[in-house]
Short mmCIF file of C-alpha atoms in Angstrom, two decimals:
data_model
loop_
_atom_site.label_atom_id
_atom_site.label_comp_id
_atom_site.label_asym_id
_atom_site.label_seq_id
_atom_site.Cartn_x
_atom_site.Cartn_y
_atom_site.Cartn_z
CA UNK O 1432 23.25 33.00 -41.57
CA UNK O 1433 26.88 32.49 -40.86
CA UNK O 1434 29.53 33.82 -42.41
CA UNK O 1435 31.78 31.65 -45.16
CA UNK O 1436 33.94 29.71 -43.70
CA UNK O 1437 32.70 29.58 -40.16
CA UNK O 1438 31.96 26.74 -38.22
CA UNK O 1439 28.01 25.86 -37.58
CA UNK O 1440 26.78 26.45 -34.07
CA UNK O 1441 26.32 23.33 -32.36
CA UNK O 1442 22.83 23.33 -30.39
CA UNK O 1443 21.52 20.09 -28.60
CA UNK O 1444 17.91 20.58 -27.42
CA UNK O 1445 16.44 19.22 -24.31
CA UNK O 1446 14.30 17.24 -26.04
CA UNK O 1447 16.72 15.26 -28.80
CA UNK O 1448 18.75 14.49 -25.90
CA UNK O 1449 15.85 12.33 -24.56
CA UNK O 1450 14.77 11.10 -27.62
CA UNK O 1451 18.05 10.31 -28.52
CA UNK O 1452 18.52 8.61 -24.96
CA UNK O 1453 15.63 6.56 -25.27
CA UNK O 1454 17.11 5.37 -28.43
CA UNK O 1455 20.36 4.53 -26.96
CA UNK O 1456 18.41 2.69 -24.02
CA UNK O 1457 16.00 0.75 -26.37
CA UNK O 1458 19.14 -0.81 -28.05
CA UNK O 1459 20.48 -2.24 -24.87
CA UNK O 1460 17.49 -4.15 -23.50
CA UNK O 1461 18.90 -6.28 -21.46
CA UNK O 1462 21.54 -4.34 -19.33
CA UNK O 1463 18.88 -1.02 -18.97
CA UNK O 1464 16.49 -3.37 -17.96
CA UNK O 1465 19.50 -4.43 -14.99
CA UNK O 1466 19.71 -0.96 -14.27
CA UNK O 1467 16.35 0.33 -14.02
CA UNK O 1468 15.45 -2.74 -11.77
CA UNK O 1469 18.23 -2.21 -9.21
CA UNK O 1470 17.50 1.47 -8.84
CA UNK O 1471 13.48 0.61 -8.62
CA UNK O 1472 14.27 -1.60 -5.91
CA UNK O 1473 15.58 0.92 -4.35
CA UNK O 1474 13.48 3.29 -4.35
CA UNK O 1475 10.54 0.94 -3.56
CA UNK O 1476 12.26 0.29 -0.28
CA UNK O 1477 12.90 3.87 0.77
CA UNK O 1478 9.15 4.04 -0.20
CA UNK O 1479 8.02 1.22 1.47
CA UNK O 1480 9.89 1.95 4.58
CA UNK O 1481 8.98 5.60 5.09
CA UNK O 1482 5.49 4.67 4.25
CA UNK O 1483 4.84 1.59 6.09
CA UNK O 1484 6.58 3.52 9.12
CA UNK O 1485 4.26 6.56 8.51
CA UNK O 1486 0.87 4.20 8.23
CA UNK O 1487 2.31 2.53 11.40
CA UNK O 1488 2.87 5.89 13.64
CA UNK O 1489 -0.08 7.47 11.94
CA UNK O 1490 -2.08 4.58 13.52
CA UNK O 1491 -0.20 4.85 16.97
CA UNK O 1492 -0.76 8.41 17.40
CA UNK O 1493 -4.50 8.13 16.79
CA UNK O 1494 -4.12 5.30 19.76
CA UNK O 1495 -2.24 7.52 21.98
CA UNK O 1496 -5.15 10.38 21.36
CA UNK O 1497 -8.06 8.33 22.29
CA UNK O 1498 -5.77 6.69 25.41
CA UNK O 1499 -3.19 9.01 26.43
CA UNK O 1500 -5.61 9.77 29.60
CA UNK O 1501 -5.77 6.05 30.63
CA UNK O 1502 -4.22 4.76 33.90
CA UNK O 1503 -3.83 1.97 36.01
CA UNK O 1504 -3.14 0.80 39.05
CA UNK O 1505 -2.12 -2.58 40.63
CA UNK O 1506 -0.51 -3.85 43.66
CA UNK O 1507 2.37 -5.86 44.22
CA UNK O 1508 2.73 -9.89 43.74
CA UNK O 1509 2.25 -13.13 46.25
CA UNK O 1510 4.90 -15.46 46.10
CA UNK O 1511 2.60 -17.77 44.35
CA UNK O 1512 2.93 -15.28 41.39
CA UNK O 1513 -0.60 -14.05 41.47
CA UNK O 1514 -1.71 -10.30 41.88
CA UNK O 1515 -1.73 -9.08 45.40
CA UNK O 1516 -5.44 -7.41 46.16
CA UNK O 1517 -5.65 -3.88 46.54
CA UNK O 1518 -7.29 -2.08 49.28
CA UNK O 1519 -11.27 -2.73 49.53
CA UNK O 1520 -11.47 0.70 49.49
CA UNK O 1521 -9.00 1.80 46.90
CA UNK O 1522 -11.82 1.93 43.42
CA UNK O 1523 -14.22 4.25 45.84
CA UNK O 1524 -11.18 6.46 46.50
CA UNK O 1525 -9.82 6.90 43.11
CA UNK O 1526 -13.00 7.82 41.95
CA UNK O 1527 -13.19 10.10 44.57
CA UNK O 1528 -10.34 12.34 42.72
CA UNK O 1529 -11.80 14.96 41.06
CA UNK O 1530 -10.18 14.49 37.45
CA UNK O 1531 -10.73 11.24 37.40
CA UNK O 1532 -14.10 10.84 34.90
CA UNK O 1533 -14.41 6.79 34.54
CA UNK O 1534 -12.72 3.93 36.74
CA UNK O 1535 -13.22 0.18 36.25
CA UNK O 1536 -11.75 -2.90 37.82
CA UNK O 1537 -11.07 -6.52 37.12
CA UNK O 1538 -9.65 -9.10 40.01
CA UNK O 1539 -8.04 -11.78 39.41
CA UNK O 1540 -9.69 -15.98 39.99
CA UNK O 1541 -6.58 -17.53 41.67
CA UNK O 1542 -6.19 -21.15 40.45
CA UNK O 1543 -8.49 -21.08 38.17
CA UNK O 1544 -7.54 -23.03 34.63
CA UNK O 1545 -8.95 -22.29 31.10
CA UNK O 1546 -9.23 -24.99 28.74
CA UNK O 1547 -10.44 -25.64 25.18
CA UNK O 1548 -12.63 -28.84 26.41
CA UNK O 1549 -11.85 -31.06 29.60
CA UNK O 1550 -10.22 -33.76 28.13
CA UNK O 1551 -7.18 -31.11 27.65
CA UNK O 1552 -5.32 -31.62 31.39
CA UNK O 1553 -5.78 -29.55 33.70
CA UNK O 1554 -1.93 -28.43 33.53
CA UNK O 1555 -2.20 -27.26 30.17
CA UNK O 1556 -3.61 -23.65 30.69
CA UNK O 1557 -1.58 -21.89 27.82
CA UNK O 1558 -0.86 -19.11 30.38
CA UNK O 1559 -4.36 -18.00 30.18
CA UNK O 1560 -5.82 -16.35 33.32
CA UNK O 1561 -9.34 -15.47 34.67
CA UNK O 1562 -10.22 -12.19 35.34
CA UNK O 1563 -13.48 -11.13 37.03
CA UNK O 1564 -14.25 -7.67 35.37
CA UNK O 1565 -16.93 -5.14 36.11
CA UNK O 1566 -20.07 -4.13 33.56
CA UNK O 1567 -18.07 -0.82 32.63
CA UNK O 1568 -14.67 -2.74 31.67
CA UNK O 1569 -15.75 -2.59 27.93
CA UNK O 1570 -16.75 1.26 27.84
CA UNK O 1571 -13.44 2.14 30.06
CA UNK O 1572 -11.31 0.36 28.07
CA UNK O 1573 -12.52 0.96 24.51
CA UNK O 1574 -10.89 -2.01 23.12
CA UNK O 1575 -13.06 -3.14 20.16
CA UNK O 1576 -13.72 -6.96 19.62
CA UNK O 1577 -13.41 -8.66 16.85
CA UNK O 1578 -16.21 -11.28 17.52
CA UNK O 1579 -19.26 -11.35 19.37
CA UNK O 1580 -19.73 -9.46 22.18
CA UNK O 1581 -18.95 -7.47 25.10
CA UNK O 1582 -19.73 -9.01 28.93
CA UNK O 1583 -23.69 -7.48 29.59
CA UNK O 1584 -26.56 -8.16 31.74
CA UNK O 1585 -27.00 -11.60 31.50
CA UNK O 1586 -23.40 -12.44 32.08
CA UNK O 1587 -24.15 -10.55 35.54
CA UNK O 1588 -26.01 -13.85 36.35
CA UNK O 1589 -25.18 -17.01 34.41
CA UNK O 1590 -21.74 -18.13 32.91
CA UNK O 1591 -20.40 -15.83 30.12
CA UNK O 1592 -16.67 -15.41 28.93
CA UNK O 1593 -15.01 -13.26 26.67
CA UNK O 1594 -11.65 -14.46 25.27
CA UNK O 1595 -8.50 -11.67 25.07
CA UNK O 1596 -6.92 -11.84 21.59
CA UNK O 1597 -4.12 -14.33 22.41
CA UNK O 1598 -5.92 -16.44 24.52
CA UNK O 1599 -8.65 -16.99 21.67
CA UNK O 1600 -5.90 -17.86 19.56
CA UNK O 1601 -3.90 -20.25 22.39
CA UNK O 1602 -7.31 -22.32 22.77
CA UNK O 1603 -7.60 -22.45 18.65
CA UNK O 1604 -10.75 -20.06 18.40
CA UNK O 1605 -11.06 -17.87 15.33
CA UNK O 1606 -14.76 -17.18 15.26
CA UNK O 1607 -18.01 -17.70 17.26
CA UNK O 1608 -21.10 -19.74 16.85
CA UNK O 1609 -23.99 -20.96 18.89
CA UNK O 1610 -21.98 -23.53 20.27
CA UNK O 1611 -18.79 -21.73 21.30
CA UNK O 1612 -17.36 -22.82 24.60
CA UNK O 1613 -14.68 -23.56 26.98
CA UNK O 1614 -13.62 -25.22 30.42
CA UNK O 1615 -12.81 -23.45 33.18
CA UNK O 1616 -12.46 -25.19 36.22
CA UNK O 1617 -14.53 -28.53 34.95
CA UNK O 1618 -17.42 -26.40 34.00
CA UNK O 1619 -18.62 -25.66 30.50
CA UNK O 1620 -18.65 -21.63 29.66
CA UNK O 1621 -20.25 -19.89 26.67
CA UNK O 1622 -17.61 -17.84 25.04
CA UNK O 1623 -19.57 -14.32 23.53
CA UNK O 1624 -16.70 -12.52 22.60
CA UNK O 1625 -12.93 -12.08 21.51
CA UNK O 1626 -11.48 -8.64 21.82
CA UNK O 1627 -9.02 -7.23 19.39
CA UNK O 1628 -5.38 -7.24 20.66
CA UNK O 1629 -4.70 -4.69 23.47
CA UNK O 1630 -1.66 -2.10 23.37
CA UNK O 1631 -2.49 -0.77 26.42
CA UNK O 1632 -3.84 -3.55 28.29
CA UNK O 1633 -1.41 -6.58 27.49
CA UNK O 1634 -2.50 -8.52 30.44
CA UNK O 1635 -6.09 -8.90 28.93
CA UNK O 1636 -5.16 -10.06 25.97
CA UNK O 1637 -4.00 -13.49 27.65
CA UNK O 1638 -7.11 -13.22 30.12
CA UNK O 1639 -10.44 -14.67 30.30
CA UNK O 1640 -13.03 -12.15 30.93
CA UNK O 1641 -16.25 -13.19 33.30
CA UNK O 1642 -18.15 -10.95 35.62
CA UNK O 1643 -17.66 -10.54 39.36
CA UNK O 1644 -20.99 -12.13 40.73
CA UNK O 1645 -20.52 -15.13 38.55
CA UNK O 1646 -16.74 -15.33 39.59
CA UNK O 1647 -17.36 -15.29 43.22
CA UNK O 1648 -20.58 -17.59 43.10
CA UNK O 1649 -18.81 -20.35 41.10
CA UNK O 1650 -15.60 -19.92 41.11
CA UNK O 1651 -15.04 -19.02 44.62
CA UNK O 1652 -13.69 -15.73 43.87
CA UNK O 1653 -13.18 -13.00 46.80
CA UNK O 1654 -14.59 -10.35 45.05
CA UNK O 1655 -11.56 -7.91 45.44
CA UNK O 1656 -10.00 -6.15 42.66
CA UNK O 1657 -5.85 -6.53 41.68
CA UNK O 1658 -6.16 -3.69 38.95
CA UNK O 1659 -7.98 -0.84 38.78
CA UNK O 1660 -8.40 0.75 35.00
CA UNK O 1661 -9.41 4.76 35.26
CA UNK O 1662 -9.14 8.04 32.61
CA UNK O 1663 -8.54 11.34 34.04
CA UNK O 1664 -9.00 14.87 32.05
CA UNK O 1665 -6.18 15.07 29.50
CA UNK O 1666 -4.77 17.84 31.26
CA UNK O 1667 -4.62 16.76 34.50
CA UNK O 1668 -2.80 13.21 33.65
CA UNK O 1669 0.23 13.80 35.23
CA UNK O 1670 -1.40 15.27 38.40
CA UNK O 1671 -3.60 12.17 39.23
CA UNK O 1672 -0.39 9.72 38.52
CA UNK O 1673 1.10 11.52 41.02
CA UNK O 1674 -1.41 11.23 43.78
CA UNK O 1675 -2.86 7.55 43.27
CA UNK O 1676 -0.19 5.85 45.07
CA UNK O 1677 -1.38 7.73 48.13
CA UNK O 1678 -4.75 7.47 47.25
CA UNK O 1679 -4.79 3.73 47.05
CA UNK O 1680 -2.93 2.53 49.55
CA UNK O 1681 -2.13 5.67 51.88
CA UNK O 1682 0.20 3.20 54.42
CA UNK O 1683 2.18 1.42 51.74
CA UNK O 1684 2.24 3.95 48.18
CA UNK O 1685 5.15 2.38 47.61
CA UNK O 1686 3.98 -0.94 47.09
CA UNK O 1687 1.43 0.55 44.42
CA UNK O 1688 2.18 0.24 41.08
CA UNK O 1689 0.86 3.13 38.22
CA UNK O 1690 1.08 2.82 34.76
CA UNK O 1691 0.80 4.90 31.70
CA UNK O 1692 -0.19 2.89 28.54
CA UNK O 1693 0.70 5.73 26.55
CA UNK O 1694 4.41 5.30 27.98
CA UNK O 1695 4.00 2.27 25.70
CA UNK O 1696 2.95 3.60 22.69
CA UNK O 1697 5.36 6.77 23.10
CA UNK O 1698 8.17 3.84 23.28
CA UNK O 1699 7.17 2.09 19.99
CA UNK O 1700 6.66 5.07 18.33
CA UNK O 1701 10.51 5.93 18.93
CA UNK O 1702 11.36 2.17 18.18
CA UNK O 1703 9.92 2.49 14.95
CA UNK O 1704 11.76 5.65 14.21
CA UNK O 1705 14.68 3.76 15.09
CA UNK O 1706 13.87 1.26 12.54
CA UNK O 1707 13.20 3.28 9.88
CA UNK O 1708 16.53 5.17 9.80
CA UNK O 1709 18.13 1.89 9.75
CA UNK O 1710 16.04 0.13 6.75
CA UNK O 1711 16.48 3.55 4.86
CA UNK O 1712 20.31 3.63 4.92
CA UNK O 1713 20.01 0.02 3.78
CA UNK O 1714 17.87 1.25 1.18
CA UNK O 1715 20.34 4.03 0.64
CA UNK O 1716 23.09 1.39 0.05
CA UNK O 1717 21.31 -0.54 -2.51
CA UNK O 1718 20.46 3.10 -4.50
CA UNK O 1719 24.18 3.32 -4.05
CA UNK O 1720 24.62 0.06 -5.83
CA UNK O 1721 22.15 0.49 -8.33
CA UNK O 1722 24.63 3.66 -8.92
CA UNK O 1723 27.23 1.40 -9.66
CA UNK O 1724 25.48 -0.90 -12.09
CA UNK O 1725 24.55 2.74 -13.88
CA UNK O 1726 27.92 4.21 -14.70
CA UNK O 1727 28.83 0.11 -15.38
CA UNK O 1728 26.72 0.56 -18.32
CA UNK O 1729 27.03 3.74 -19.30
CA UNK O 1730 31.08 3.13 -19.71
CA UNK O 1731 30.11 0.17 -21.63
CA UNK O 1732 27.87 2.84 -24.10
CA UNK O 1733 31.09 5.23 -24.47
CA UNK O 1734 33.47 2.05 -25.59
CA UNK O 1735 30.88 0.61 -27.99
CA UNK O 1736 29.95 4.15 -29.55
CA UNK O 1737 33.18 5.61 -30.26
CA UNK O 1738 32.17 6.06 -34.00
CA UNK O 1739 28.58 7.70 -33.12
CA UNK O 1740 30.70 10.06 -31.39
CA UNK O 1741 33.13 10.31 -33.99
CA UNK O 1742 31.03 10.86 -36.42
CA UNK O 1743 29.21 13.23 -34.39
CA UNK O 1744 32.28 15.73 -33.20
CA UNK O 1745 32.69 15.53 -36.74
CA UNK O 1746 29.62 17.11 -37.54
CA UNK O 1747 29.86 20.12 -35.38
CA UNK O 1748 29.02 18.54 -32.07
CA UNK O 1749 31.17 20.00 -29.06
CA UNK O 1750 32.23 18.07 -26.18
CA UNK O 1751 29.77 20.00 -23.86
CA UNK O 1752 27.04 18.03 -25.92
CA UNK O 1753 28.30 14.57 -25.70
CA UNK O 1754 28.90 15.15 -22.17
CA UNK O 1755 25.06 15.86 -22.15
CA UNK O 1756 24.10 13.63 -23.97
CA UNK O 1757 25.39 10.40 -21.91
CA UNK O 1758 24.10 12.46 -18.57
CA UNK O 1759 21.02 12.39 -20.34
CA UNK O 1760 20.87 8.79 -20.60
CA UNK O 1761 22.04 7.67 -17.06
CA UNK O 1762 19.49 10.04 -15.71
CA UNK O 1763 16.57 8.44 -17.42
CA UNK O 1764 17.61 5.09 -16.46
CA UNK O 1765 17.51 6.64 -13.24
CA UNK O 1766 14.30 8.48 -13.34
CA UNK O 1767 12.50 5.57 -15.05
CA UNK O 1768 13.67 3.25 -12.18
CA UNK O 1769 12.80 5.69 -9.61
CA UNK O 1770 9.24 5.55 -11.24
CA UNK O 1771 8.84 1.88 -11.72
CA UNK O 1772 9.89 1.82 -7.87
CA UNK O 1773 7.83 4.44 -6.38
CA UNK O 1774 4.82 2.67 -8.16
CA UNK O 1775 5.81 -0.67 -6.79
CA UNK O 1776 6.44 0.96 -3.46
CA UNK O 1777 3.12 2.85 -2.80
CA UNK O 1778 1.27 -0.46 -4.20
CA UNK O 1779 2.65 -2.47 -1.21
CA UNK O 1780 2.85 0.01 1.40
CA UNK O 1781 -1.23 0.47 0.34
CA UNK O 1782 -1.72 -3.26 0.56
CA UNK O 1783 0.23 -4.36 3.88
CA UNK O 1784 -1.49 -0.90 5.50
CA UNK O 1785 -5.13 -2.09 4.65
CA UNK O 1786 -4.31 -5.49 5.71
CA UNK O 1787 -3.19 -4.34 8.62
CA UNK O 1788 -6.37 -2.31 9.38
CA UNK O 1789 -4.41 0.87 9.57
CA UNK O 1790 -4.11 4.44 7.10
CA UNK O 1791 -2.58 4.46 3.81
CA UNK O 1792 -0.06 6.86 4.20
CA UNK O 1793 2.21 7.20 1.39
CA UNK O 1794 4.57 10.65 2.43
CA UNK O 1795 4.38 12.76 -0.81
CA UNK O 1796 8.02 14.68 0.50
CA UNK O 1797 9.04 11.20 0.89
CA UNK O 1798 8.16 9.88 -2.50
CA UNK O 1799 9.89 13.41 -4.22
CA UNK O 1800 12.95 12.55 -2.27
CA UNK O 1801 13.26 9.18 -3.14
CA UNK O 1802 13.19 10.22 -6.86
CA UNK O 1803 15.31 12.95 -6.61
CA UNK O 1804 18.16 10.82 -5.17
CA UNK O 1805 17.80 8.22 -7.76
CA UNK O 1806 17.55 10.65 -10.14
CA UNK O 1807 20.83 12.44 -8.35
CA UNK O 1808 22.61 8.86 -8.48
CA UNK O 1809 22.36 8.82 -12.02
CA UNK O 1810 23.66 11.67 -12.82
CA UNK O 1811 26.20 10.82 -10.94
CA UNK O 1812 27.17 7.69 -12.22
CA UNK O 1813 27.36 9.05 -15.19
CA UNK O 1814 29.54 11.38 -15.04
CA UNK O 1815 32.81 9.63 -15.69
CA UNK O 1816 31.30 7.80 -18.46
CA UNK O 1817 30.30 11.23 -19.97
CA UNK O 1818 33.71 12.77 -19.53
CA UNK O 1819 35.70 9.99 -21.14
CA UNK O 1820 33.20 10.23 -24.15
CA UNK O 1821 33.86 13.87 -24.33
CA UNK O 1822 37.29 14.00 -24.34
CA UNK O 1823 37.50 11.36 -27.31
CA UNK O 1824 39.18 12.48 -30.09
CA UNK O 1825 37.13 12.72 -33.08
CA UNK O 1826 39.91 11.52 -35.02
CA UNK O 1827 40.57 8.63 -32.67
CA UNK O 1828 37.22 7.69 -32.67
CA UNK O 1829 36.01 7.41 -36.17
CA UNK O 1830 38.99 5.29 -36.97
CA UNK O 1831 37.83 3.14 -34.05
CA UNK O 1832 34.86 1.97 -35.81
CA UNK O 1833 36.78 1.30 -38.93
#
């Protein structure tokens, strides 16, 4: 009990401050609401961005594990613009190299044209080319389809195509029936597949796929392959890329070309790292601005509540507690926009990832930091707002609402 004459103790629990806050919020509506949805915006973007990117690379680097130990090798060009042949001996050599476990090859039908039906001119190809490709192509390459199916026995004797992604979609072919066909050079062709796009086989995804003995029986094909397709052990990678220009062509290595496909998926791996430190310090800008629009309203609060904090300095309050208390309320203005956003973000990085086919990956560090800064903002922005109502006289302030 305190002794006459001496002042109350002043104590403002965690707790009133909230409630308190939540009162103070409620009776503002419309320019909380402003606040909370520029700071959930916000954070739905850093949210979006980190986990988009993270879905995206989480996808990649699954990729680059199942090919990081594919290869290939091609030759130069003719001046007609078509792959030169390699060596007639080159596919027996490289799989002649001991870390070499699978090799494959596809050539490529000079002059031949792909068409939806053959009333489409002959001119109008949509860059599609013919490739003959051997029975292993499919198991080398691992690229799923997304119709039909892969080139198999019967292909090896009558006419059979499979479509690459883009050139299914250049001829206006979505799915497969019964009576499924194109043109190539005049003739009518069954079309049993369309494989899923290629990352590390771009060339195939504008290609027409038929087998070598059907190639070279109608289509007067040569029979020699322009690209060889091979994995080697994992560890040994960089060993066989060294060698196969010698191996192929042992006169002319430098006119042998060898590419790693997981070169390409190292590269867009970085790009999207790239990306995502620019869309976050957008994302950081609009927190920033959300910020703004925070201590905007919370210097508002201080100018229309002069007599609440009158009346309340008058009552024992100190200026440590009205300082506190307006902290309190920019901070949950924060917080509950940094909620409302992480929610909207994880709901949309979850739905563009599944539509995409790929992991929902929603970084839990990335989601705490996201709050934290909003959260930080907040208090930020409101500490101006909660200076200027501490330093109010009491005096000053209860005449203020008179």
């Amino acid at each position: 009990m305190s002794a006459a004459g001496e002042r109350p103790r002043s104590v403002l629990r965690l707790g009133d401050a909230v409630a308190t806050g939540f009162t103070a919020l409620a009776a503002r509506k419309a320019r909380s609401l402003l606040s909370i949805t520029g700071i959930a915006i916000a954070v739905a973007s850093l949210v979006c961005v980190t986990g988009l990117a993270a879905s995206a690379q989480a996808a990649l680097i699954d990729q680059l594990g199942r090919d990081g130990n594919l290869l290939t090798v091609a030759a130069g060009q003719t001046f007609s613009g078509n792959p030169t042949p390699l060596p007639p001996t080159a596919e027996t050599m490289v799989r002649a190299i001991p870390p070499v476990t699978a090799v494959t090859a596809v050539g490529t039908v000079p002059d031949a044209t792909v068409r939806r039906t053959d009333a489409i001119p002959a001119l109008q190809t949509n860059g599609i080319t013919v490739l003959a490709a051997e029975p292993s192509f499919g198991a080398v390459m691992s690229t799923p389809l997304v119709a039909g199916h892969a080139l198999d026995r019967v292909a090896q004797a009558y006419p059979e195509v499979v479509l690459g992604f883009s050139a299914a979609q250049n001829l206006g072919i979505d799915r497969l029936d019964g009576g499924t066909a194109v043109t190539i050079d005049g003739a009518s062709w069954p079309v049993v597949g369309i494989l899923a796009p290629s990352t590390v086989a771009p060339e195939v995804d504008d290609a027409a796929l038929v087998s070598f003995p059907v190639a070279v029986r109608l289509l007067h094909f040569d029979g020699t392959a322009t690209r060889i397709y091979l994995r080697a052990d994992p560890d040994q990678v960089a060993a066989v890329d060294a060698v196969l220009p010698f191996t192929v062509s042992p006169q002319q290595p430098e006119a042998v070309e060898v590419r790693r496909p997981s070169d390409i998926l190292t590269a867009r791996i970085a790009a999207k790292n790239a990306f995502v430190g620019l869309y976050v310090a957008l994302a950081a800008v609009a927190l920033l601005v959300g910020g703004l629009s925070i201590a905007n309203v919370m210097i508002v609060a201080v100018v229309e509540r002069r007599t609440e904090i009158g009346l309340r300095r008058a009552l024992g309050a100190r200026s440590r507690h009205i300082a506190q208390q307006f902290l309190t309320e920019s901070a949950l203005l924060a917080l509950i926009g940094g909620l409302i956003g992480a929610g909207i973000g994880a709901a949309v990085t979850a739905a563009a990832a599944t539509a995409q086919g790929e992991q929902v990956i929603v970084p839990l560090p990335s989601l705490a930091a996201a709050l934290a800064a909003a959260v930080t903002v907040g208090l930020v922005a409101g500490v101006w707002p909660a200076l200027r109502a501490a330093r109010l006289p009491p005096a000053e302030a209860l005449r203020a609402g008179e």
